């Protein structure tokens, strides 16, 4: 195989109660990427469409991941990479993760499946370090594994795939404002009361049980975040109105996607996803902020090969 084209999904991390421990992948929003072997022995980004991103191979996540994998494998070829971004970086929808996980998946294919999934994940996590300074697993794990994932442990790295109920859909609104990762981190308390912790892990258990048994009501009841949302929602204009609109119109639950500014709602059925999209639109239509709204199924398999 000398060339391949892939689709690498957008991802929603945290999923309300699962701060830094849960994420899921979207079926119909993500990046298209092409990887082509070259005999220069170099990793090059040759095209970026849809976003203003670095071309340097130590700054662009896709190139950094590819370069390291090829080096570690002692490969006798280089790679030319094309990236077509379908949504903006900095959205809270795992833009760097889509690139990093996409590169890990594709380079593994070009190396005839040399690496296990967990090894690919570790390379993708290195990509997250390039993007944001730390090796966070949630978005990249969701992109690589698909569906819902639980990061049960970092040492050792333990990723648990959670089944996705067939009628689960998601609506996302991306208000196009910038939230600095530093601000989003700094606003969180360093410690939380025991009572808060108990309700949080009870909800994570409820969410996992609901996903396993396709109990949509239980999923909805569990999409409650006592730890992060009360602080971070201040950064997102009209957050309370968006959440109220989602719940009033029949969403199972709603919350902040990653560290924001995107807001997601999980819903039962494709029609409901459209209804919530309209409700989100009502909240934002008169605001001065630019925004995009997406509806999608949950990606069952993560990154996929496109037709070449
Ligand atoms: P979000 O998860 O909010 O979409 P990220 O945390 O993924 O955003 O961060 C995007 C950051 O990563 C930007 O600063 C961007 O310049 C950097 N970056 C480097 N390479 C890439 C890439 N290939 N795709 C996306 N972002 C990249």
Short mmCIF file of C-alpha atoms and ligand atoms in Angstrom, two decimals:
data_model
loop_
_atom_site.label_atom_id
_atom_site.label_comp_id
_atom_site.label_asym_id
_atom_site.label_seq_id
_atom_site.Cartn_x
_atom_site.Cartn_y
_atom_site.Cartn_z
CA UNK A 1 0.00 0.00 0.00
CA UNK A 2 1.51 3.34 -1.07
CA UNK A 3 -1.34 5.74 -0.39
CA UNK A 4 -4.50 5.94 1.64
CA UNK A 5 -7.33 8.31 2.36
CA UNK A 6 -9.13 8.37 5.68
CA UNK A 7 -11.97 10.05 7.55
CA UNK A 8 -11.03 10.95 11.14
CA UNK A 9 -13.96 11.92 13.35
CA UNK A 10 -14.62 14.92 15.55
CA UNK A 11 -14.97 13.90 19.19
CA UNK A 12 -16.80 15.11 22.29
CA UNK A 13 -14.71 14.68 25.44
CA UNK A 14 -15.93 14.66 29.07
CA UNK A 15 -19.59 13.89 28.23
CA UNK A 16 -20.82 15.96 31.23
CA UNK A 17 -20.02 13.75 34.24
CA UNK A 18 -16.92 12.03 32.80
CA UNK A 19 -14.41 14.87 33.02
CA UNK A 20 -11.08 13.73 31.54
CA UNK A 21 -12.30 10.12 31.55
CA UNK A 22 -14.95 9.75 28.81
CA UNK A 23 -15.41 10.73 25.16
CA UNK A 24 -17.30 9.72 22.03
CA UNK A 25 -16.81 10.06 18.28
CA UNK A 26 -19.13 11.68 15.71
CA UNK A 27 -20.14 9.81 12.59
CA UNK A 28 -20.62 12.63 10.11
CA UNK A 29 -18.25 15.38 11.23
CA UNK A 30 -14.50 15.03 10.91
CA UNK A 31 -11.42 15.58 8.80
CA UNK A 32 -10.37 14.02 5.53
CA UNK A 33 -6.71 13.12 5.31
CA UNK A 34 -4.52 11.62 2.60
CA UNK A 35 -1.16 9.93 3.22
CA UNK A 36 1.18 9.16 0.33
CA UNK A 37 4.58 7.47 0.60
CA UNK A 38 7.52 9.42 -0.80
CA UNK A 39 11.07 8.24 -1.32
CA UNK A 40 12.67 11.41 0.02
CA UNK A 41 12.54 9.93 3.53
CA UNK A 42 10.80 13.12 4.71
CA UNK A 43 7.46 13.77 6.40
CA UNK A 44 5.81 16.74 4.72
CA UNK A 45 2.46 18.48 5.04
CA UNK A 46 1.69 19.26 1.39
CA UNK A 47 -1.85 20.64 1.71
CA UNK A 48 -4.08 22.07 4.45
CA UNK A 49 -7.62 23.14 3.59
CA UNK A 50 -10.24 24.67 5.89
CA UNK A 51 -7.98 25.95 8.68
CA UNK A 52 -4.91 28.04 9.30
CA UNK A 53 -2.47 25.49 10.74
CA UNK A 54 1.31 25.12 10.84
CA UNK A 55 3.07 23.21 8.05
CA UNK A 56 6.24 22.53 10.08
CA UNK A 57 6.62 18.87 10.95
CA UNK A 58 7.41 19.57 14.60
CA UNK A 59 4.36 21.81 15.03
CA UNK A 60 1.65 20.16 12.97
CA UNK A 61 0.23 17.29 14.99
CA UNK A 62 -0.28 14.99 11.98
CA UNK A 63 3.30 15.43 10.79
CA UNK A 64 4.80 15.14 14.27
CA UNK A 65 3.01 11.83 14.90
CA UNK A 66 3.84 10.44 11.45
CA UNK A 67 7.50 11.43 11.71
CA UNK A 68 7.95 9.78 15.09
CA UNK A 69 6.23 6.54 14.01
CA UNK A 70 8.30 6.27 10.84
CA UNK A 71 11.51 6.99 12.73
CA UNK A 72 10.77 4.43 15.45
CA UNK A 73 9.98 1.83 12.79
CA UNK A 74 13.17 2.59 10.85
CA UNK A 75 11.02 3.06 7.74
CA UNK A 76 12.80 3.59 4.43
CA UNK A 77 10.17 5.98 3.13
CA UNK A 78 8.72 9.39 3.98
CA UNK A 79 5.11 10.58 3.78
CA UNK A 80 3.24 13.45 2.13
CA UNK A 81 0.15 14.44 4.10
CA UNK A 82 -2.95 16.35 2.97
CA UNK A 83 -5.44 17.59 5.56
CA UNK A 84 -8.94 18.83 4.80
CA UNK A 85 -10.47 20.31 7.96
CA UNK A 86 -14.25 20.22 8.06
CA UNK A 87 -14.56 22.11 11.35
CA UNK A 88 -12.42 24.71 13.05
CA UNK A 89 -9.60 24.00 15.51
CA UNK A 90 -10.23 25.33 19.01
CA UNK A 91 -13.87 24.27 18.93
CA UNK A 92 -13.69 21.77 21.78
CA UNK A 93 -14.37 19.01 19.25
CA UNK A 94 -10.91 17.44 19.20
CA UNK A 95 -9.45 19.01 16.10
CA UNK A 96 -5.83 18.18 16.93
CA UNK A 97 -6.95 14.74 18.10
CA UNK A 98 -8.56 14.02 14.72
CA UNK A 99 -5.24 14.84 13.04
CA UNK A 100 -3.06 12.97 15.53
CA UNK A 101 -5.22 9.85 15.70
CA UNK A 102 -5.66 9.97 11.91
CA UNK A 103 -1.90 10.01 11.42
CA UNK A 104 -1.36 7.16 13.90
CA UNK A 105 -3.99 5.04 12.13
CA UNK A 106 -2.73 5.79 8.62
CA UNK A 107 0.99 5.39 9.27
CA UNK A 108 0.27 2.06 10.96
CA UNK A 109 -1.46 0.96 7.74
CA UNK A 110 1.47 2.10 5.60
CA UNK A 111 3.73 0.08 7.92
CA UNK A 112 1.63 -3.05 7.32
CA UNK A 113 -0.07 -2.97 10.73
CA UNK A 114 3.10 -2.95 12.72
CA UNK A 115 1.54 -1.35 15.80
CA UNK A 116 -1.26 -2.45 18.16
CA UNK A 117 -4.19 -0.14 18.78
CA UNK A 118 -2.80 0.84 22.16
CA UNK A 119 0.56 1.69 20.57
CA UNK A 120 -1.22 3.80 17.94
CA UNK A 121 -3.03 5.54 20.78
CA UNK A 122 0.24 6.37 22.50
CA UNK A 123 1.55 7.98 19.31
CA UNK A 124 -1.68 9.94 18.97
CA UNK A 125 -1.30 11.08 22.59
CA UNK A 126 2.15 12.35 21.71
CA UNK A 127 0.33 14.45 19.11
CA UNK A 128 -1.84 15.95 21.86
CA UNK A 129 1.34 16.92 23.67
CA UNK A 130 2.48 18.75 20.54
CA UNK A 131 -0.88 20.57 20.36
CA UNK A 132 -1.52 21.40 24.00
CA UNK A 133 1.42 20.33 26.12
CA UNK A 134 0.06 17.19 27.73
CA UNK A 135 -0.62 13.62 26.63
CA UNK A 136 -4.40 13.59 27.04
CA UNK A 137 -6.07 10.38 25.85
CA UNK A 138 -9.81 11.08 25.75
CA UNK A 139 -10.31 12.68 22.29
CA UNK A 140 -7.69 10.55 20.51
CA UNK A 141 -9.02 7.33 22.07
CA UNK A 142 -12.57 8.13 20.90
CA UNK A 143 -11.29 8.90 17.38
CA UNK A 144 -9.26 5.67 17.17
CA UNK A 145 -11.67 3.27 18.90
CA UNK A 146 -14.98 4.85 17.85
CA UNK A 147 -18.18 4.93 19.91
CA UNK A 148 -17.90 5.81 23.59
CA UNK A 149 -14.65 5.24 25.46
CA UNK A 150 -13.68 5.33 29.11
CA UNK A 151 -10.08 6.15 30.04
CA UNK A 152 -10.09 3.94 33.13
CA UNK A 153 -6.42 4.51 33.89
CA UNK A 154 -3.34 6.25 32.49
CA UNK A 155 -0.80 4.11 34.31
CA UNK A 156 -1.10 1.63 32.87
CA UNK A 157 -3.09 3.02 29.97
CA UNK A 158 -6.46 1.22 30.02
CA UNK A 159 -9.14 2.12 27.46
CA UNK A 160 -12.60 0.61 27.78
CA UNK A 161 -14.99 0.68 24.81
CA UNK A 162 -18.60 1.22 25.85
CA UNK A 163 -21.44 0.09 23.53
CA UNK A 164 -23.47 2.77 21.74
CA UNK A 165 -27.29 2.47 21.73
CA UNK A 166 -28.49 2.39 18.11
CA UNK A 167 -30.83 5.40 18.40
CA UNK A 168 -28.34 7.72 20.04
CA UNK A 169 -27.63 10.93 18.10
CA UNK A 170 -25.92 14.18 18.92
CA UNK A 171 -26.46 17.86 18.16
CA UNK A 172 -23.55 20.25 18.56
CA UNK A 173 -23.38 24.03 18.42
CA UNK A 174 -19.99 25.67 17.98
CA UNK A 175 -20.09 29.36 18.93
CA UNK A 176 -17.01 30.68 17.18
CA UNK A 177 -15.33 32.37 20.11
CA UNK A 178 -11.95 31.55 21.60
CA UNK A 179 -11.56 30.06 25.06
CA UNK A 180 -7.95 29.85 26.21
CA UNK A 181 -7.13 26.33 27.43
CA UNK A 182 -5.22 27.94 30.28
CA UNK A 183 -8.31 29.87 31.44
CA UNK A 184 -10.49 26.79 31.13
CA UNK A 185 -8.04 24.85 33.35
CA UNK A 186 -7.39 27.63 35.86
CA UNK A 187 -11.04 28.27 36.66
CA UNK A 188 -11.52 24.74 38.02
CA UNK A 189 -11.22 24.11 41.77
CA UNK A 190 -8.16 22.15 42.87
CA UNK A 191 -10.22 20.10 45.30
CA UNK A 192 -13.88 19.11 45.48
CA UNK A 193 -16.05 18.18 48.47
CA UNK A 194 -16.64 14.46 49.06
CA UNK A 195 -20.40 14.97 48.52
CA UNK A 196 -19.76 16.40 45.05
CA UNK A 197 -17.37 13.57 44.18
CA UNK A 198 -19.96 10.97 45.18
CA UNK A 199 -22.67 12.42 42.96
CA UNK A 200 -20.19 12.67 40.08
CA UNK A 201 -18.99 9.05 40.14
CA UNK A 202 -22.58 7.88 40.69
CA UNK A 203 -23.50 9.66 37.45
CA UNK A 204 -20.55 8.16 35.55
CA UNK A 205 -21.71 4.71 36.68
CA UNK A 206 -25.26 5.57 35.60
CA UNK A 207 -24.10 6.78 32.19
CA UNK A 208 -22.05 3.64 31.55
CA UNK A 209 -24.93 1.40 32.69
CA UNK A 210 -27.38 3.36 30.50
CA UNK A 211 -25.15 3.04 27.44
CA UNK A 212 -24.76 -0.70 28.04
CA UNK A 213 -28.48 -1.36 28.41
CA UNK A 214 -29.74 1.24 25.89
CA UNK A 215 -31.67 2.85 28.73
CA UNK A 216 -32.10 6.32 27.24
CA UNK A 217 -33.78 7.78 30.34
CA UNK A 218 -30.93 6.62 32.54
CA UNK A 219 -28.43 8.15 30.08
CA UNK A 220 -30.34 11.43 30.35
CA UNK A 221 -30.54 11.38 34.15
CA UNK A 222 -26.80 10.70 34.34
CA UNK A 223 -25.73 13.56 32.05
CA UNK A 224 -25.19 15.85 35.02
CA UNK A 225 -21.90 17.52 35.84
CA UNK A 226 -21.38 18.89 39.36
CA UNK A 227 -17.64 19.41 39.00
CA UNK A 228 -16.70 21.28 35.82
CA UNK A 229 -19.78 22.73 34.12
CA UNK A 230 -20.70 25.17 36.94
CA UNK A 231 -17.34 26.91 36.40
CA UNK A 232 -16.71 26.57 32.68
CA UNK A 233 -20.19 27.53 31.52
CA UNK A 234 -19.30 31.16 32.30
CA UNK A 235 -17.05 31.17 29.23
CA UNK A 236 -19.88 30.14 26.88
CA UNK A 237 -22.39 32.86 25.95
CA UNK A 238 -26.01 31.71 26.42
CA UNK A 239 -24.95 28.32 27.86
CA UNK A 240 -27.92 28.10 30.25
CA UNK A 241 -30.35 29.07 27.48
CA UNK A 242 -28.89 26.40 25.16
CA UNK A 243 -29.16 23.72 27.82
CA UNK A 244 -32.70 24.78 28.77
CA UNK A 245 -33.74 24.76 25.10
CA UNK A 246 -32.28 21.28 24.58
CA UNK A 247 -34.01 19.81 27.63
CA UNK A 248 -37.32 21.59 26.94
CA UNK A 249 -37.39 20.20 23.40
CA UNK A 250 -36.72 16.61 24.43
CA UNK A 251 -32.93 16.08 24.51
CA UNK A 252 -31.69 13.45 26.96
CA UNK A 253 -29.08 15.85 28.28
CA UNK A 254 -26.65 18.58 27.28
CA UNK A 255 -23.27 19.85 28.33
CA UNK A 256 -19.95 21.38 27.34
CA UNK A 257 -17.94 19.55 24.68
CA UNK A 258 -14.36 19.20 25.92
CA UNK A 259 -13.25 22.54 27.30
CA UNK A 260 -15.73 24.36 25.05
CA UNK A 261 -16.93 26.56 23.51
CA UNK A 262 -18.98 23.87 21.72
CA UNK A 263 -22.09 22.60 23.50
CA UNK A 264 -23.48 19.13 22.77
CA UNK A 265 -26.86 17.49 23.37
CA UNK A 266 -27.39 13.73 23.27
CA UNK A 267 -30.79 12.74 21.90
CA UNK A 268 -32.83 9.70 20.93
CA UNK A 269 -33.40 9.54 17.17
CA UNK A 270 -32.26 11.51 14.12
CA UNK A 271 -35.45 13.61 14.05
CA UNK A 272 -34.88 14.78 17.60
CA UNK A 273 -31.33 15.78 16.68
CA UNK A 274 -32.78 18.12 14.02
CA UNK A 275 -35.33 19.50 16.49
CA UNK A 276 -32.57 20.34 18.95
CA UNK A 277 -30.54 21.92 16.13
CA UNK A 278 -33.50 24.24 15.47
CA UNK A 279 -33.81 24.99 19.21
CA UNK A 280 -30.09 25.84 19.40
CA UNK A 281 -30.49 28.05 16.36
CA UNK A 282 -33.35 29.96 18.05
CA UNK A 283 -31.07 30.75 20.99
CA UNK A 284 -28.20 32.01 18.83
CA UNK A 285 -29.84 33.47 15.76
CA UNK A 286 -29.94 37.06 17.03
CA UNK A 287 -26.57 37.01 18.73
CA UNK A 288 -23.55 38.76 17.25
CA UNK A 289 -21.47 35.59 17.53
CA UNK A 290 -20.81 33.45 14.49
CA UNK A 291 -21.82 29.83 15.04
CA UNK A 292 -22.17 26.42 13.36
CA UNK A 293 -24.61 23.68 14.26
CA UNK A 294 -24.04 19.99 13.45
CA UNK A 295 -26.16 16.87 13.88
CA UNK A 296 -24.65 13.41 13.71
CA UNK A 297 -24.92 9.77 14.66
CA UNK A 298 -22.26 8.31 16.93
CA UNK A 299 -19.33 6.83 14.96
CA UNK A 300 -19.40 3.13 15.73
CA UNK A 301 -15.92 2.39 14.40
CA UNK A 302 -13.84 5.56 14.64
CA UNK A 303 -11.40 6.37 11.83
CA UNK A 304 -12.38 4.80 8.52
CA UNK A 305 -10.67 4.26 5.17
CA UNK A 306 -12.25 6.26 2.35
CA UNK A 307 -12.46 5.00 -1.22
CA UNK A 308 -9.20 5.66 -3.01
P1 LIG B 1 -10.09 21.54 19.95
O1 LIG B 1 -9.99 20.22 20.64
O2 LIG B 1 -10.71 22.57 20.81
O3 LIG B 1 -10.71 21.45 18.61
P2 LIG B 1 -7.38 21.40 19.97
O4 LIG B 1 -7.18 21.19 21.43
O5 LIG B 1 -7.42 20.24 19.09
O6 LIG B 1 -8.68 22.14 19.71
O7 LIG B 1 -6.21 22.38 19.57
C1 LIG B 1 -5.94 22.88 18.37
C2 LIG B 1 -4.52 23.40 18.48
O8 LIG B 1 -3.61 22.44 17.92
C3 LIG B 1 -4.34 24.67 17.69
O9 LIG B 1 -3.51 25.52 18.43
C4 LIG B 1 -3.63 24.23 16.43
O10 LIG B 1 -2.79 25.20 15.90
C5 LIG B 1 -2.82 23.03 16.91
N1 LIG B 1 -2.58 22.06 15.81
C6 LIG B 1 -1.40 21.66 15.31
N2 LIG B 1 -1.56 20.78 14.31
C7 LIG B 1 -2.87 20.61 14.15
C8 LIG B 1 -3.63 19.84 13.25
N3 LIG B 1 -3.09 19.07 12.32
N4 LIG B 1 -4.96 19.90 13.38
C9 LIG B 1 -5.52 20.70 14.31
N5 LIG B 1 -4.86 21.46 15.19
C10 LIG B 1 -3.52 21.42 15.11
#
